[in-house]
Structure formats: structure tokens, C-alpha cells
Short mmCIF file of C-alpha atoms in Angstrom, two decimals:
data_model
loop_
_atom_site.label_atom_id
_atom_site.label_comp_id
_atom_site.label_asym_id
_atom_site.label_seq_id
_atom_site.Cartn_x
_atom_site.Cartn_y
_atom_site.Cartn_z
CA UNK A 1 0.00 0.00 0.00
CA UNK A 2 2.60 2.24 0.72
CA UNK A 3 4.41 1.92 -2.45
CA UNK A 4 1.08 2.62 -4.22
CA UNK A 5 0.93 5.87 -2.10
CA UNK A 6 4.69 6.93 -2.98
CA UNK A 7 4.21 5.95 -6.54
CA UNK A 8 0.87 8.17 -6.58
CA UNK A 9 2.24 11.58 -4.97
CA UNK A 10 5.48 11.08 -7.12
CA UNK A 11 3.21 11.16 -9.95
CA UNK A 12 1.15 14.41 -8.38
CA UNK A 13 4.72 16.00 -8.18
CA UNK A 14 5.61 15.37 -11.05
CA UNK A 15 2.53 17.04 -12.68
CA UNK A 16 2.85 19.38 -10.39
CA UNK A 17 6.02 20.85 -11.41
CA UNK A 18 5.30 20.25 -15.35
CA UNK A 19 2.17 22.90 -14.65
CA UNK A 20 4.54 24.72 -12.90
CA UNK A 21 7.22 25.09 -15.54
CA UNK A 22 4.19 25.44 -18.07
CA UNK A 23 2.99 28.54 -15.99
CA UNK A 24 6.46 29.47 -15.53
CA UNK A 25 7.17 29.71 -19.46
CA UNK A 26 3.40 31.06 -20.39
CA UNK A 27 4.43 33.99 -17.73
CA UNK A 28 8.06 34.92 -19.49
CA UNK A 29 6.26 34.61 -22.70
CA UNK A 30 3.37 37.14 -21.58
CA UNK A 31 6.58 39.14 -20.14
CA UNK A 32 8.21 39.69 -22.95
CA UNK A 33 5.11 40.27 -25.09
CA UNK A 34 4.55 43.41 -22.70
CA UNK A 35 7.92 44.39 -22.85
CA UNK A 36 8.06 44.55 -26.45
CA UNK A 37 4.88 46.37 -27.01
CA UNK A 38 5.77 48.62 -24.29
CA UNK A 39 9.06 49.77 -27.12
CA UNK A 40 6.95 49.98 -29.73
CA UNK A 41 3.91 51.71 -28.57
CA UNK A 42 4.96 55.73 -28.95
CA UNK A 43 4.30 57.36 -25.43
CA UNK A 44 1.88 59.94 -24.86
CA UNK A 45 2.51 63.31 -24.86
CA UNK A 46 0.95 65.40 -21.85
CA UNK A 47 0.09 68.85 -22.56
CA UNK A 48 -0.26 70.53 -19.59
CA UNK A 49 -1.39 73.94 -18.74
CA UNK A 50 0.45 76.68 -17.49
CA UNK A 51 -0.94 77.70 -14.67
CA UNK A 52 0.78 81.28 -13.55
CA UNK A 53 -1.46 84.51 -13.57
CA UNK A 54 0.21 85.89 -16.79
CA UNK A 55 -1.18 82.41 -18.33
CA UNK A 56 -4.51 82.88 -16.56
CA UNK A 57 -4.83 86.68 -18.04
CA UNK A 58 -3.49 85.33 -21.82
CA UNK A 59 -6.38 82.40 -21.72
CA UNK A 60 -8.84 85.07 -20.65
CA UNK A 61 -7.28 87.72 -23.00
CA UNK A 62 -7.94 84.83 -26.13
CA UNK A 63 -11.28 83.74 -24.88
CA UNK A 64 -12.45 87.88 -25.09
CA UNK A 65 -10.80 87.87 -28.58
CA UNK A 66 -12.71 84.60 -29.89
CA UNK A 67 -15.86 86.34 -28.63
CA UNK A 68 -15.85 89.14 -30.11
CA UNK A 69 -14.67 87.79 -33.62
CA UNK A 70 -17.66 85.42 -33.16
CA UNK A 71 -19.85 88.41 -32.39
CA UNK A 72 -18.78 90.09 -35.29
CA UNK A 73 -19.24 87.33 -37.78
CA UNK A 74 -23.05 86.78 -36.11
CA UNK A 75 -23.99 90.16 -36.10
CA UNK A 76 -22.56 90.30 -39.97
CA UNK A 77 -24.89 87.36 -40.97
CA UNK A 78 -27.62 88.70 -39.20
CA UNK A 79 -27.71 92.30 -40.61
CA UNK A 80 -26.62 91.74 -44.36
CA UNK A 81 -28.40 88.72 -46.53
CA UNK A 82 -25.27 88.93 -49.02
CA UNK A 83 -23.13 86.48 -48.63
CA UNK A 84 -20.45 88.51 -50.36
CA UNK A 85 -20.58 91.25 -47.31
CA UNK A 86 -20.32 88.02 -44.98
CA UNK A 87 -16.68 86.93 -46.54
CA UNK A 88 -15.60 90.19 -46.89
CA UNK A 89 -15.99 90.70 -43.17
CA UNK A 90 -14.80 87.53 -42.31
CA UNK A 91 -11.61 88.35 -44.54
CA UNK A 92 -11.34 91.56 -42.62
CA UNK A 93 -11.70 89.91 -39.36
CA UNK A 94 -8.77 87.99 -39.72
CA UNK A 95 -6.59 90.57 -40.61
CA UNK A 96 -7.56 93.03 -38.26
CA UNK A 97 -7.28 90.55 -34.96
CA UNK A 98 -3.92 90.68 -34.66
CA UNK A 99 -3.83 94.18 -35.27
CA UNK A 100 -6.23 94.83 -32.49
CA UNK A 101 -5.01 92.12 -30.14
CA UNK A 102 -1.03 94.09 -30.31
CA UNK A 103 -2.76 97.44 -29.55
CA UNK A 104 -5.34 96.08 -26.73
CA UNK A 105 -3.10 93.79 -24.68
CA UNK A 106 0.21 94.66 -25.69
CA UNK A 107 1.43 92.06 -27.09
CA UNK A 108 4.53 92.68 -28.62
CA UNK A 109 7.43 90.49 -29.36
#
């Protein structure tokens, strides 16, 4: 009986261990597979935001600019039906922001 008993937990070790090593080689197969996607994959890039008052004032500075442009384009659909006097504004627009962005807020470089 005994015999029967060694022979049987010898055989329990011995699948034991050959799950083992299985695991062991699924594990350094999943490792590497990780490790080589991780050097492939690009990382991301963060943008973060400045977060100083002179930032604060800029982001509030461009968000009073974008406002107004918008305001102008609305008011410039609403009052004239001609599409022509719509562009032409627009066109203007863009050429004068700068113009009055550098005299408002000083923005020179």
C-alpha cells in the first residue's frame, strides 16, 4: 500500500512541477510580449497647462478675442443677406485681430 501511495504523490509532483514550468514559461512569454509592445507603442505626450497669472490673463485675454470675432461674424450674418458682405468681413476679421489684439493687450514680441 505504501508503495502505491509513494508511486501516486510522485506522480502528483511530477505534474505538479510540469504545470509549474508550463505557468512558468506562459508567464516569461506574456513578459516579454509586454515588454516589447511597451518599445513599440509611442508614449503619450501630456500637454499641460500653465498655470501662472500671466497664463490665466493670456487664456482670458484669447477667450475675449474669440468672442468678439464670433460676435462680429453673427452680427454680420444677421444684418446683411449677401453672402459677399459676410466673406468680406470675415476676410477683414482675420486681418484686423492681430492688429487689435497688439494694440489692446500689448502684445509685442
Amino acid at each position: 500500500m505504501s508503495k502505491e501511495r509513494a508511486r501516486r504523490r510522485a506522480v502528483r509532483e511530477a505534474e505538479r512541477e510540469r504545470a509549474a514550468r508550463l505557468n512558468a514559461e506562459r508567464m516569461a512569454r506574456r513578459s516579454r510580449r509586454r515588454a516589447l509592445a511597451a518599445r513599440l507603442t509611442p508614449r503619450p505626450v501630456r500637454f499641460a497647462r500653465q498655470g501662472g497669472l500671466l497664463a490665466r490673463r493670456q487664456r482670458a485675454q484669447n477667450g475675449v478675442v474669440a468672442l468678439l470675432f464670433l460676435i462680429v461674424q453673427l452680427m454680420t450674418w444677421l444684418l446683411w443677406s449677401s453672402w459677399q458682405a459676410s466673406l468680406a468681413v470675415f476676410v477683414l476679421s482675420l486681418l484686423f485681430v492681430p492688429v487689435i489684439v497688439t494694440l489692446a493687450f500689448d502684445r509685442r514680441t
